[in-house]
PDB file of C-alpha atoms in Angstrom:
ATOM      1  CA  UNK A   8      90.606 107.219  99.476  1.00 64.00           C
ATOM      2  CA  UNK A   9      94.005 107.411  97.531  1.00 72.00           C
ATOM      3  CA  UNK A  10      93.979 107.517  93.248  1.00 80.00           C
ATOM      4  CA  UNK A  11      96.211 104.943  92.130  1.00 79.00           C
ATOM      5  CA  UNK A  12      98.538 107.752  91.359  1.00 78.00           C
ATOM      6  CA  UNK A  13      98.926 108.797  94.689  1.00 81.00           C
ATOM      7  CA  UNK A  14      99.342 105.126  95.727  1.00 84.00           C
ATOM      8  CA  UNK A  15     102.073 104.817  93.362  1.00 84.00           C
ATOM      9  CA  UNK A  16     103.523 108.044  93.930  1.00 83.00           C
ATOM     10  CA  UNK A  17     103.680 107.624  98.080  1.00 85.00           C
ATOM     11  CA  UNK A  18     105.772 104.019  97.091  1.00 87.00           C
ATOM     12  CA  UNK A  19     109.116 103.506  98.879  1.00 84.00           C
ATOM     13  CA  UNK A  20     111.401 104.031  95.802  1.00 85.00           C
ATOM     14  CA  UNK A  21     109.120 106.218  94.002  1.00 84.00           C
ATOM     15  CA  UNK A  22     108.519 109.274  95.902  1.00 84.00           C
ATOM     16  CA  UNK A  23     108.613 112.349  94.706  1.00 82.00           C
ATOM     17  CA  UNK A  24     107.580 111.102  91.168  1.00 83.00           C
ATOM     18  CA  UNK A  25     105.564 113.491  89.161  1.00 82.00           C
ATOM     19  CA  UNK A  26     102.315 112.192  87.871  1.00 84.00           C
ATOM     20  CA  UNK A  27     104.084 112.435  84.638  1.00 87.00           C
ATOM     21  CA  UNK A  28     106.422 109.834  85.658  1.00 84.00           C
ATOM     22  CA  UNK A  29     104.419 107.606  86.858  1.00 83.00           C
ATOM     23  CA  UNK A  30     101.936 107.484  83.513  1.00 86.00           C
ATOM     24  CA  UNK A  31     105.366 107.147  81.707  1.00 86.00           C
ATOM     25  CA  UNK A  32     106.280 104.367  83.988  1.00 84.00           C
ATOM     26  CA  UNK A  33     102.938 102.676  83.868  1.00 85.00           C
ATOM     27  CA  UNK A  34     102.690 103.050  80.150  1.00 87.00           C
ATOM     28  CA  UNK A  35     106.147 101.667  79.597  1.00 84.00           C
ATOM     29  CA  UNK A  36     106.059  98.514  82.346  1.00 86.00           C
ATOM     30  CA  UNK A  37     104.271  95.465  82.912  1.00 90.00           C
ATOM     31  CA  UNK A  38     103.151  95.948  86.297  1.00 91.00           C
ATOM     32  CA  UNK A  39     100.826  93.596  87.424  1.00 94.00           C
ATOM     33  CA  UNK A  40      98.728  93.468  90.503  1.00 94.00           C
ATOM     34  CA  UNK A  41      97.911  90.088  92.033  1.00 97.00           C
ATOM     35  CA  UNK A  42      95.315  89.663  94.747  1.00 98.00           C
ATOM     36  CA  UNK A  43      96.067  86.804  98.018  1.00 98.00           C
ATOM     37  CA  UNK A  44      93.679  85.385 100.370  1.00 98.00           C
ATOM     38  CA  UNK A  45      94.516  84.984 104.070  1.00 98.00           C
ATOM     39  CA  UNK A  46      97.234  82.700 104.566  1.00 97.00           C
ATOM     40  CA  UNK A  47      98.017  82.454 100.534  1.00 98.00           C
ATOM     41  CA  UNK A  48     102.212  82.653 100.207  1.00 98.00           C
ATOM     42  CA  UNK A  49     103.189  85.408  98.401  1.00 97.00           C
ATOM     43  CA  UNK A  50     107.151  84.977  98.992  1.00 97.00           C
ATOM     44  CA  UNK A  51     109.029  81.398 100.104  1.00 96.00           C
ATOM     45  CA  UNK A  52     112.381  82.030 101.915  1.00 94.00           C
ATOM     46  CA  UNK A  53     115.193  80.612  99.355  1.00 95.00           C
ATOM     47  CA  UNK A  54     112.833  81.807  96.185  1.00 96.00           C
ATOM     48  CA  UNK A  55     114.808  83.922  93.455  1.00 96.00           C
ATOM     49  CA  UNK A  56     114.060  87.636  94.236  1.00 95.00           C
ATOM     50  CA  UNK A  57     112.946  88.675  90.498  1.00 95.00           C
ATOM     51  CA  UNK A  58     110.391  91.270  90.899  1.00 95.00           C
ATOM     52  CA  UNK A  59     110.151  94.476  93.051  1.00 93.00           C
ATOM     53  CA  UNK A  60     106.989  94.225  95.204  1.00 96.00           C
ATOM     54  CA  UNK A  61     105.274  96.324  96.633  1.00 95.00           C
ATOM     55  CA  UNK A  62     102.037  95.728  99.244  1.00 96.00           C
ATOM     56  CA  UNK A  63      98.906  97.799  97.861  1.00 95.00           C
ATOM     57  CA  UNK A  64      96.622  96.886 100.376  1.00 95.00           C
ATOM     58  CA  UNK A  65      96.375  94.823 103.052  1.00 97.00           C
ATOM     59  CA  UNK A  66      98.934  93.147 106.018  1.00 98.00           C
ATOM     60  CA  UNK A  67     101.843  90.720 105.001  1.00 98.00           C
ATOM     61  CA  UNK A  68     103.130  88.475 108.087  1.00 97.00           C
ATOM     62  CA  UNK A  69     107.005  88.229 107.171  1.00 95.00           C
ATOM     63  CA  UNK A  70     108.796  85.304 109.270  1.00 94.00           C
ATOM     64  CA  UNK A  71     112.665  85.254 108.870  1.00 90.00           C
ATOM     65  CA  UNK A  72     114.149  81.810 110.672  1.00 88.00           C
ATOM     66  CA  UNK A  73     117.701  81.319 111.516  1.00 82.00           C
ATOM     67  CA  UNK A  74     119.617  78.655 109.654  1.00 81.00           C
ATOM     68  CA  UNK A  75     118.435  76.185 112.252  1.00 82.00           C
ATOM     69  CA  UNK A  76     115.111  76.910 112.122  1.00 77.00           C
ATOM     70  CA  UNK A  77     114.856  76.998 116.259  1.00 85.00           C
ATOM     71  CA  UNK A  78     114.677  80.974 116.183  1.00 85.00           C
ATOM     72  CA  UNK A  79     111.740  83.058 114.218  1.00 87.00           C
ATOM     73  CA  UNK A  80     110.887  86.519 114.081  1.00 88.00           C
ATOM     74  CA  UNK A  81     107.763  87.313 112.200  1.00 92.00           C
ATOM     75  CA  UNK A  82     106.612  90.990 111.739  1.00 93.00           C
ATOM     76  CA  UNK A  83     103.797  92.703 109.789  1.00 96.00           C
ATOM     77  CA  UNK A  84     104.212  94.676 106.762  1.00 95.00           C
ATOM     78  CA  UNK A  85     101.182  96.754 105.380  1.00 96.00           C
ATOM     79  CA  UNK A  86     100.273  99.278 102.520  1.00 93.00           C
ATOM     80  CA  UNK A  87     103.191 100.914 100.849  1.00 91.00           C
ATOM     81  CA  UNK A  88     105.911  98.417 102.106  1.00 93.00           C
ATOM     82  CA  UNK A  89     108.157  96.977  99.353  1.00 94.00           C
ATOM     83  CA  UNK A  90     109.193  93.269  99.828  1.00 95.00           C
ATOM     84  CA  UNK A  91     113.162  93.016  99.707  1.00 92.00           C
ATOM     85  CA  UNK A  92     114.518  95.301  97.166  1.00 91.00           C
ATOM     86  CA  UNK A  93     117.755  94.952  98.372  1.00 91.00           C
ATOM     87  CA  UNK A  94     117.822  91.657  97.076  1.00 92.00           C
ATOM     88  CA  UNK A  95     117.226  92.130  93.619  1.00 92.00           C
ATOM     89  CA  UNK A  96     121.372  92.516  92.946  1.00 91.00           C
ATOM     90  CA  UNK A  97     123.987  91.425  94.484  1.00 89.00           C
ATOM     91  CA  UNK A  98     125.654  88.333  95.504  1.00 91.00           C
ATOM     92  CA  UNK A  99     122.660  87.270  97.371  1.00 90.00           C
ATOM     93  CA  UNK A 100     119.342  87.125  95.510  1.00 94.00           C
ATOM     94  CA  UNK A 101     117.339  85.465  97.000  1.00 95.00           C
ATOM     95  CA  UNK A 102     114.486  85.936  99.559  1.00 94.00           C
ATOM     96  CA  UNK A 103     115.837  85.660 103.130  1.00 92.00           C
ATOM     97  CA  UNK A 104     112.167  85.081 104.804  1.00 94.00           C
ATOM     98  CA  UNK A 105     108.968  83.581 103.718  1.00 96.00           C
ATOM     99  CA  UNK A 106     105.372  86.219 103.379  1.00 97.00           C
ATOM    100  CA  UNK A 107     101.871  84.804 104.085  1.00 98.00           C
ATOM    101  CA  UNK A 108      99.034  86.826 103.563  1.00 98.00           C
ATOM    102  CA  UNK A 109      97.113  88.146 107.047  1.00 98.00           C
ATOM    103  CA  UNK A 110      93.965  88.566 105.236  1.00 97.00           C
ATOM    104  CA  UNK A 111      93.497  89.928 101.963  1.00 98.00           C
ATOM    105  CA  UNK A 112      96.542  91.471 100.306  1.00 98.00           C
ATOM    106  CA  UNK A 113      97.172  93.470  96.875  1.00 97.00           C
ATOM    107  CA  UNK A 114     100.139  93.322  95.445  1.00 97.00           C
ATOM    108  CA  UNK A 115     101.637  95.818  92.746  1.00 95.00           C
ATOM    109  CA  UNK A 116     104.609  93.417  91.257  1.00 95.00           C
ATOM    110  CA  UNK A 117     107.258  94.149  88.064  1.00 93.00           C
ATOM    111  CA  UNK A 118     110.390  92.375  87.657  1.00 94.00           C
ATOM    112  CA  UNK A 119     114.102  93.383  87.826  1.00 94.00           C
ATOM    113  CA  UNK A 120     114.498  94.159  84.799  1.00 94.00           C
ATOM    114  CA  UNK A 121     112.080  96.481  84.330  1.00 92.00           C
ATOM    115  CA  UNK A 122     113.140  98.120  87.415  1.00 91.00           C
ATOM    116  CA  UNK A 123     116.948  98.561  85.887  1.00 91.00           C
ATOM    117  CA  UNK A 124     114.952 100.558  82.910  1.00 89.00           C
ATOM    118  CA  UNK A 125     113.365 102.435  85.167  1.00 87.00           C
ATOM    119  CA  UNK A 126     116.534 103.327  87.408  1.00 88.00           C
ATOM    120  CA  UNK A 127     118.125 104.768  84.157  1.00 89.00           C
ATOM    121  CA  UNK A 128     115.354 106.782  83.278  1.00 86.00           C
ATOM    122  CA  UNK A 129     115.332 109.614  85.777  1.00 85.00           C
ATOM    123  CA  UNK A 130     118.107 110.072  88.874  1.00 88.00           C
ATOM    124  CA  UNK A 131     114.893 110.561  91.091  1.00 88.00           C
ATOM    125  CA  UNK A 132     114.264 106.399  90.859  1.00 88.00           C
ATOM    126  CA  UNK A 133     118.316 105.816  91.508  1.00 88.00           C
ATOM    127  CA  UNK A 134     118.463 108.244  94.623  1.00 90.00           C
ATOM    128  CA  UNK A 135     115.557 106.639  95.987  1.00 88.00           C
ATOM    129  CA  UNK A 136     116.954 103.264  96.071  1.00 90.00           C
ATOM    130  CA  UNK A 137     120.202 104.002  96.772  1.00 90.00           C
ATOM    131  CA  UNK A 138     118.761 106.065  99.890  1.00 89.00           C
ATOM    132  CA  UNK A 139     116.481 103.306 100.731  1.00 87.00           C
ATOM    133  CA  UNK A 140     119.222 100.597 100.840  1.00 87.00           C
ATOM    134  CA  UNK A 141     121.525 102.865 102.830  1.00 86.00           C
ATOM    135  CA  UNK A 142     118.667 103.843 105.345  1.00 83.00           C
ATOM    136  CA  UNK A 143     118.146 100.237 105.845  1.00 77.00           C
ATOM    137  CA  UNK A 144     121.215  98.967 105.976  1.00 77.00           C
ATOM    138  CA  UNK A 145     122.107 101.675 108.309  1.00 75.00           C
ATOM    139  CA  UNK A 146     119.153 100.947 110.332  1.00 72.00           C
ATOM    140  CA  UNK A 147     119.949  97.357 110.625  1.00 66.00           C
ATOM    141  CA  UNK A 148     123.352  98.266 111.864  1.00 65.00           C
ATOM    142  CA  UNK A 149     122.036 100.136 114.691  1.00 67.00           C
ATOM    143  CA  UNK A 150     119.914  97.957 115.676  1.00 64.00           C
ATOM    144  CA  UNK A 151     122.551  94.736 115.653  1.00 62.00           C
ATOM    145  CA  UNK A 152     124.751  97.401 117.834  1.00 65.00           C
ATOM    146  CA  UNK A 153     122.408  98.049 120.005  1.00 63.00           C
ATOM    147  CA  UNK A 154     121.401  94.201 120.732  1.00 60.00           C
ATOM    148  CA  UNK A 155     125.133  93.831 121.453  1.00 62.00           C
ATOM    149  CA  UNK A 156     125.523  97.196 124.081  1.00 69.00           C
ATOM    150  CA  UNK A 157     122.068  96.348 125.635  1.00 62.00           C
ATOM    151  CA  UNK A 158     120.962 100.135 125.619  1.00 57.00           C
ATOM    152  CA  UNK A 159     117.869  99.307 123.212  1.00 51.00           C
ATOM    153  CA  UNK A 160     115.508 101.032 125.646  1.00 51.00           C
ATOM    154  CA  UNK A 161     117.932 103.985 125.441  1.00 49.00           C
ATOM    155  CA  UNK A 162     117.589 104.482 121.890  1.00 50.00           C
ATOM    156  CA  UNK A 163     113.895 103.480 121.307  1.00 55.00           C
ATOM    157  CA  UNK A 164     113.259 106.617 123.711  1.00 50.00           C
ATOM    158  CA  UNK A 165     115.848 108.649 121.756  1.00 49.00           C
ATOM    159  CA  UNK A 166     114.701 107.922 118.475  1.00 52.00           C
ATOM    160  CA  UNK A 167     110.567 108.932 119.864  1.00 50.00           C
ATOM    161  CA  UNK A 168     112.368 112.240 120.575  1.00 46.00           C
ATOM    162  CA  UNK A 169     113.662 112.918 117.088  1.00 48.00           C
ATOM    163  CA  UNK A 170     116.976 112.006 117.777  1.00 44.00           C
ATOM    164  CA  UNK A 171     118.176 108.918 115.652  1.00 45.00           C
ATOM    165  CA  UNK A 172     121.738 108.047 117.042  1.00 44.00           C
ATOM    166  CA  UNK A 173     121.989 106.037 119.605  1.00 40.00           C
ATOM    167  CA  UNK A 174     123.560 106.779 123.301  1.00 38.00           C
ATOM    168  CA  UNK A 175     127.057 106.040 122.901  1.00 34.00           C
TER     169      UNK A 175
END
C-alpha cells in the first residue's frame, strides 16, 4: 500500500513533486481529509467551487443534468481524481454536477486560496494545472467533435492504439 506521500505525490496537479514539496506543502496548508458514507453528498451541482478536492480512496458517482433536468450522465470517479479544478477561477465557479458517495470515500480537501499560494510557490504546481486544464479542455473538445461527425468508434479504436487525434 501507498505512504501518504506517494498518494499525494501521484495527485493530478501535483506530480512530479519532490517529497520535499509536499512536507512544505503539508506543513504550510490546511488540508483536511473528510470521510463519506455510501450515498453521503460530497458536491451539490450550483454549490460555490471553493476547495480543490481530491478523492483519496474510494468511488465518487458524478451525475451532470442538462438545464432541463430530462438528460443525465453519471460516471464514476475513484482514487486520485480531483473534483472540478477548473472551476475554481473564472467566470463560472460553481459546480456543474452533483457527487454522491458509492461507498466509502476519503477525501483530501484545501481551499482556493491556499491553492493560489501554492501555484506561486514552485512553476511545477502552475504547469500542472495549466496542463491539466488544457488536456481537459482539449479532451472535451474532441469528444463534442466527435459526437457531431459520428466517427466515435473510429477514435475510441485510435486512441487504444496510441494515437490520440481523431480520423479526420
Amino acid at each position: 500500500m501507498a505512504t501518504m506521500y506517494e498518494t499525494i505525490m501521484n495527485l493530478p496537479l501535483l506530480k512530479g513533486v519532490s517529497k520535499e514539496l509536499v512536507s512544505s506543502f503539508l506543513e504550510k496548508t490546511h488540508v483536511q481529509f473528510v470521510n463519506f458514507n455510501d450515498g453521503e453528498k460530497l458536491i451539490e451541482k450550483g454549490e460555490t467551487c471553493s476547495y480543490i478536492k481530491y478523492i483519496i480512496s474510494g468511488r465518487v458517482k458524478v451525475t451532470n443534468k442538462n438545464y432541463s433536468g430530462t438528460l443525465a450522465i453519471e460516471e464514476i470517479r475513484t482514487a486520485g481524481a480531483v473534483l472540478a479544478p477548473e472551476h475554481l477561477f473564472g467566470m463560472e465557479t460553481k459546480y456543474p454536477f452533483d457527487a454522491v458517495a458509492d461507498g466509502n470515500v476519503s477525501v483530501m480537501q484545501f481551499s482556493k486560496e491556499q491553492y493560489m499560494n501554492l501555484l506561486q510557490t514552485d512553476t511545477i504546481y502552475m504547469l500542472n494545472y495549466l496542463n491539466y486544464l488544457s488536456y481537459h479542455s482539449q479532451e472535451s473538445q474532441e469528444e463534442e467533435d466527435l459526437l457531431l461527425t459520428g466517427t466515435g468508434a473510429m477514435y475510441e479504436n485510435r486512441k487504444r492504439s496510441g494515437m490520440s487525434t481523431p480520423p479526420v
